[in-house]
XYZ file of C-alpha atoms in Angstrom:
369
model
C 0.000 0.000 0.000
C 1.935 2.999 -1.289
C 1.347 6.118 0.782
C -0.501 8.844 -1.112
C -0.131 12.383 0.214
C -1.958 15.390 -1.204
C -0.234 18.779 -1.034
C -2.454 21.839 -0.520
C -1.889 25.491 0.251
C -2.335 29.011 -1.025
C -0.666 30.080 -4.284
C 3.007 31.075 -3.978
C 3.708 29.344 -0.669
C 6.292 27.037 -2.228
C 4.142 23.967 -2.915
C 5.478 23.333 -6.394
C 9.082 24.086 -5.396
C 8.728 21.563 -2.587
C 7.047 19.052 -4.905
C 9.889 19.339 -7.414
C 12.454 18.798 -4.686
C 10.636 15.834 -3.178
C 10.139 14.095 -6.491
C 13.591 15.099 -7.820
C 12.028 16.417 -11.000
C 11.122 19.724 -12.557
C 7.705 18.380 -13.500
C 5.798 20.799 -11.277
C 6.265 24.281 -12.685
C 7.306 26.839 -10.076
C 7.076 30.560 -10.800
C 6.420 33.856 -9.049
C 2.752 34.383 -9.860
C -0.499 32.904 -8.567
C -2.116 29.862 -10.218
C 1.112 28.809 -11.876
C 0.173 25.175 -11.239
C -2.845 24.486 -13.424
C -2.946 20.713 -13.865
C -2.408 18.523 -10.792
C 1.127 17.152 -10.594
C 1.715 13.598 -9.425
C 5.143 12.407 -8.340
C 6.055 8.904 -7.183
C 9.168 8.907 -5.018
C 11.183 6.188 -3.349
C 10.948 6.078 0.428
C 14.476 6.452 1.826
C 15.281 3.647 4.269
C 18.813 2.897 5.466
C 17.683 -0.562 6.553
C 16.947 -1.499 2.941
C 20.450 -0.428 1.929
C 21.993 -2.512 4.708
C 19.948 -5.598 3.787
C 21.120 -5.201 0.203
C 24.751 -5.168 1.362
C 24.228 -8.343 3.392
C 22.034 -10.359 1.005
C 23.518 -9.123 -2.300
C 20.324 -9.597 -4.360
C 19.948 -9.123 -8.106
C 17.772 -6.093 -7.466
C 16.517 -3.870 -4.645
C 13.016 -2.382 -4.616
C 12.103 0.357 -2.116
C 8.543 1.141 -1.169
C 7.157 4.362 -2.610
C 5.152 7.461 -1.761
C 2.916 9.354 -4.153
C 2.649 13.133 -3.816
C -0.193 15.020 -5.511
C 0.283 18.782 -5.914
C -2.782 20.791 -6.971
C -3.249 24.439 -7.918
C -3.136 26.854 -4.992
C -6.468 27.445 -3.293
C -7.713 30.964 -2.566
C -10.576 32.453 -0.600
C -13.750 31.676 -2.511
C -12.331 28.547 -4.193
C -15.390 26.544 -3.172
C -17.499 29.039 -5.173
C -15.296 28.874 -8.252
C -12.617 31.465 -7.442
C -9.160 30.555 -8.716
C -8.319 27.161 -10.140
C -7.493 24.862 -7.252
C -11.061 23.802 -6.464
C -11.285 22.160 -9.878
C -8.634 19.672 -8.813
C -9.642 18.858 -5.230
C -10.969 15.579 -6.583
C -7.389 14.532 -7.256
C -6.566 14.433 -3.539
C -9.797 12.756 -2.435
C -8.187 9.352 -2.785
C -5.053 10.385 -0.864
C -4.388 8.873 2.551
C -3.193 12.132 4.110
C -2.961 15.852 3.365
C 0.133 18.021 3.794
C -0.744 21.711 4.146
C 2.194 23.862 3.047
C 2.232 27.185 4.914
C 4.459 30.111 3.980
C 6.803 30.998 6.837
C 9.268 33.265 5.049
C 9.462 36.954 4.149
C 10.563 37.804 0.625
C 9.480 40.977 -1.137
C 10.354 39.392 -4.486
C 7.827 36.583 -4.020
C 4.242 37.798 -4.279
C 1.839 36.739 -1.524
C -1.703 36.357 -2.808
C -3.066 38.151 0.295
C -0.394 40.851 0.427
C 1.375 39.756 3.632
C 2.732 36.689 5.431
C 0.329 35.456 8.109
C 0.404 31.672 8.700
C -2.761 31.497 10.818
C -4.848 33.548 8.401
C -3.574 31.415 5.524
C -4.416 28.183 7.364
C -7.933 29.411 8.124
C -8.526 30.284 4.462
C -7.546 26.806 3.290
C -9.453 25.071 6.095
C -12.585 27.046 5.258
C -12.423 26.202 1.568
C -11.861 22.503 2.238
C -14.768 22.419 4.686
C -17.047 24.219 2.222
C -16.088 21.725 -0.491
C -16.923 18.858 1.883
C -20.184 20.533 2.871
C -21.269 20.719 -0.771
C -20.675 16.981 -1.151
C -22.515 16.199 2.086
C -25.523 18.279 0.974
C -25.699 16.411 -2.335
C -25.636 13.052 -0.565
C -28.269 14.236 1.922
C -30.613 15.064 -0.958
C -30.072 11.639 -2.533
C -30.372 9.749 0.748
C -33.494 11.545 2.044
C -35.762 9.739 -0.429
C -34.327 6.355 0.532
C -34.682 7.093 4.242
C -38.331 8.133 3.844
C -39.125 4.673 2.491
C -38.033 3.208 5.817
C -34.730 1.801 4.559
C -32.553 1.163 7.635
C -29.269 1.913 5.875
C -30.696 5.122 4.480
C -31.899 6.214 7.934
C -28.504 5.445 9.496
C -26.721 7.305 6.689
C -28.941 10.351 7.173
C -28.011 10.430 10.868
C -24.290 10.384 10.084
C -24.618 13.008 7.350
C -26.574 15.360 9.618
C -23.890 15.140 12.317
C -21.133 15.759 9.795
C -23.035 18.668 8.249
C -23.584 20.282 11.660
C -19.847 20.179 12.363
C -18.909 21.629 8.969
C -21.449 24.433 9.328
C -19.923 25.158 12.734
C -16.494 25.550 11.122
C -15.185 22.185 12.323
C -13.553 19.541 10.080
C -15.126 16.112 9.647
C -12.275 14.514 11.656
C -13.598 16.376 14.726
C -16.788 14.279 14.638
C -16.796 11.008 16.600
C -17.691 8.340 14.054
C -17.836 4.569 14.482
C -16.440 2.123 11.926
C -19.983 1.586 10.684
C -20.535 5.355 10.405
C -17.361 5.721 8.358
C -18.427 2.898 6.071
C -21.718 4.678 5.326
C -19.993 7.841 4.055
C -16.701 6.484 2.713
C -17.840 7.021 -0.895
C -17.713 10.794 -0.279
C -13.942 10.694 0.450
C -14.298 13.873 2.504
C -11.059 15.855 2.553
C -11.321 17.241 6.092
C -11.843 13.703 7.370
C -8.301 12.806 6.322
C -5.306 12.983 8.673
C -3.268 16.105 8.000
C -0.026 17.797 8.923
C 1.510 21.223 8.415
C 4.689 21.902 6.473
C 6.191 25.272 7.379
C 8.165 26.520 4.370
C 10.933 28.499 6.076
C 13.737 30.649 4.659
C 17.397 29.689 4.295
C 18.455 31.852 7.252
C 16.386 29.812 9.688
C 16.996 26.372 8.189
C 19.067 23.901 10.181
C 20.473 23.478 13.685
C 17.146 24.296 15.274
C 17.186 27.795 13.776
C 13.528 27.444 12.778
C 12.746 28.229 16.403
C 13.981 31.757 15.681
C 11.523 32.105 12.821
C 8.486 34.019 14.188
C 6.191 32.761 11.426
C 7.102 29.129 12.073
C 6.697 29.592 15.827
C 3.138 30.816 15.252
C 2.487 27.807 13.021
C 3.937 25.426 15.614
C 1.829 26.933 18.382
C -1.302 26.612 16.248
C -0.478 23.010 15.306
C -0.061 22.069 18.962
C -3.382 23.726 19.735
C -5.260 21.635 17.167
C -3.276 18.450 17.860
C -1.430 18.323 14.544
C 2.168 17.765 13.482
C 4.184 20.649 12.065
C 7.534 20.174 10.366
C 9.912 22.880 9.080
C 11.238 22.510 5.545
C 13.095 25.016 3.413
C 11.814 24.233 -0.087
C 14.496 26.439 -1.623
C 17.290 24.480 0.068
C 15.652 21.179 -0.867
C 15.546 22.306 -4.503
C 19.243 23.214 -4.369
C 20.058 19.817 -2.864
C 18.429 18.020 -5.778
C 20.752 19.810 -8.212
C 23.777 18.192 -6.553
C 25.237 14.745 -7.100
C 24.073 12.170 -4.569
C 27.574 12.072 -3.082
C 27.517 15.838 -2.431
C 24.058 16.132 -0.871
C 24.874 14.931 2.620
C 27.874 17.261 2.937
C 25.786 20.196 1.699
C 23.064 19.570 4.291
C 25.646 19.038 7.040
C 27.261 22.403 6.255
C 23.857 24.011 6.736
C 23.303 22.155 10.007
C 20.425 20.152 8.518
C 20.426 16.615 9.877
C 17.522 15.226 7.863
C 16.358 16.082 4.347
C 12.902 17.491 3.762
C 11.821 14.276 2.036
C 12.887 12.200 5.032
C 11.083 14.565 7.414
C 7.856 14.601 5.455
C 7.667 10.850 4.875
C 8.544 10.074 8.502
C 5.837 12.508 9.666
C 3.279 10.996 7.274
C 4.102 7.462 8.449
C 3.603 8.551 12.068
C 0.380 10.304 11.154
C -1.080 7.257 9.450
C 0.398 4.638 11.758
C 2.369 2.874 9.022
C 5.173 0.335 9.296
C 7.654 -1.291 6.935
C 8.570 -4.952 6.590
C 11.078 -6.531 4.223
C 11.376 -9.568 1.999
C 14.944 -10.620 1.284
C 16.356 -13.209 -1.089
C 18.962 -13.586 -3.818
C 16.493 -12.453 -6.456
C 15.224 -9.375 -4.655
C 15.336 -7.343 -1.457
C 12.186 -5.287 -1.110
C 10.416 -2.976 1.346
C 6.641 -3.129 1.876
C 4.389 -0.619 3.627
C 1.575 -1.829 5.892
C -0.700 -0.505 8.598
C 0.858 -0.917 12.037
C -0.869 -3.769 13.858
C -1.671 -5.820 10.782
C -1.523 -9.577 11.116
C 0.652 -11.737 8.873
C -2.068 -12.667 6.297
C -2.939 -8.980 5.778
C 0.739 -8.131 5.337
C 1.038 -10.968 2.818
C -1.876 -9.518 0.862
C 0.160 -6.397 0.107
C 2.398 -8.556 -2.077
C -0.482 -10.403 -3.768
C -4.044 -11.316 -2.851
C -3.143 -14.988 -3.391
C -0.602 -14.727 -0.561
C -3.358 -13.684 1.834
C -5.966 -16.092 0.499
C -3.687 -19.118 0.647
C -1.664 -18.117 3.693
C -0.128 -21.053 5.579
C 2.538 -19.480 7.793
C 5.354 -16.953 7.796
C 9.019 -17.339 8.648
C 10.326 -14.202 10.304
C 13.345 -12.658 11.933
C 14.223 -9.158 13.040
C 16.245 -6.731 10.935
C 18.466 -5.999 13.957
C 19.353 -9.703 14.244
C 20.612 -10.089 10.676
C 22.602 -6.868 10.978
C 24.163 -8.051 14.233
C 24.922 -11.589 13.009
C 25.722 -10.822 9.360
C 23.556 -13.313 7.453
C 20.247 -15.182 7.472
C 22.146 -18.465 7.902
C 23.652 -17.232 11.153
C 20.242 -15.992 12.287
C 18.957 -19.549 11.803
C 21.950 -21.028 13.653
C 21.216 -18.737 16.584
C 17.629 -19.978 16.704
C 16.219 -16.547 15.940
C 14.268 -17.526 12.814
C 10.669 -18.207 13.891
C 7.633 -19.708 12.198
C 4.449 -17.784 12.980
C 0.790 -18.350 12.151
C -2.230 -16.296 11.167
C -2.399 -14.335 14.422
C 1.158 -13.017 14.254
C 1.273 -9.204 14.328
C 3.979 -7.981 11.973
C 6.509 -5.614 13.537
C 8.299 -2.707 11.886
C 11.588 -4.026 10.499
C 10.564 -7.680 10.312
C 12.089 -9.719 7.493
C 9.428 -12.132 6.266
C 9.190 -15.257 4.098
C 5.576 -16.232 3.419
C 4.369 -19.770 2.841
C 1.085 -20.080 0.968
C -0.962 -22.445 -1.184
C -3.768 -21.600 -3.592
């Protein structure tokens, strides 16, 4: 299950610059005027994982396959987008299927880069985007209410239950609260999952800071980012600082030069690493590995999944015909140097259907269909 993350924000906050840097391409056009991004940009990037590199060194497979993340960058949203202002609202459908939403917020002053609202104010900008996303969700809820009302009037139990959920969601949206603020059961969520409501999705903030406050904790001297961080803590969200301009410069360097460049700036972790790590935490995701002479590969799963579910990520036949799984810990093979030595040490286990896969497990599935 590749992670899909939608990127939203006002025009000229650095969304496309960040997208280009994350996906190591120049596919997303970045320029100093609003609505530069017209069509939604989609970038599939490899998830950096040092454990995968180490397994490759130890196993020496014919190929190595990392897991991936898909970023979707849409046109900047503006006040009134839900009523047709600007261009971004036309493409909100492209992030409906995303697992999470990253809201890029401008946290830098630069007179040469136009701000669509004339000044830098992270909280105002956040409220504009939140409002437009909630209004877009409200429009979808109203449409479903109209369709469902007729069904409910006939006495249909599912229709009646759906109406109840929709009314609660609508009340929250009209009160300026996102759908994720509403307490919904698994059954409730099932009744409205076809709507793919955007404000129901987990989200995080990305503070796009300037070069002067990038690295070595300097973002804590950035007044705009501090306001963003305080707001994020208030609403129970993650906020991460990234300098999109620095990330773009990094991508122009050879791979061998990138680490030294970031170190000189006092940046311990690249923006890509920060964002993916934050998204994995947000969604409660884990990684397991398969390792053999043909291939070493990383797989993304939901934390807490049992072995058959994890097997299904590879192929539905693996889950359907699951027999057992042989597993050992990544730390054990690194410590001992090979799978053979892991076996000799008695650390290779055979587990059944109830085994809960742990982050970093190396798995060999046995199945029959």
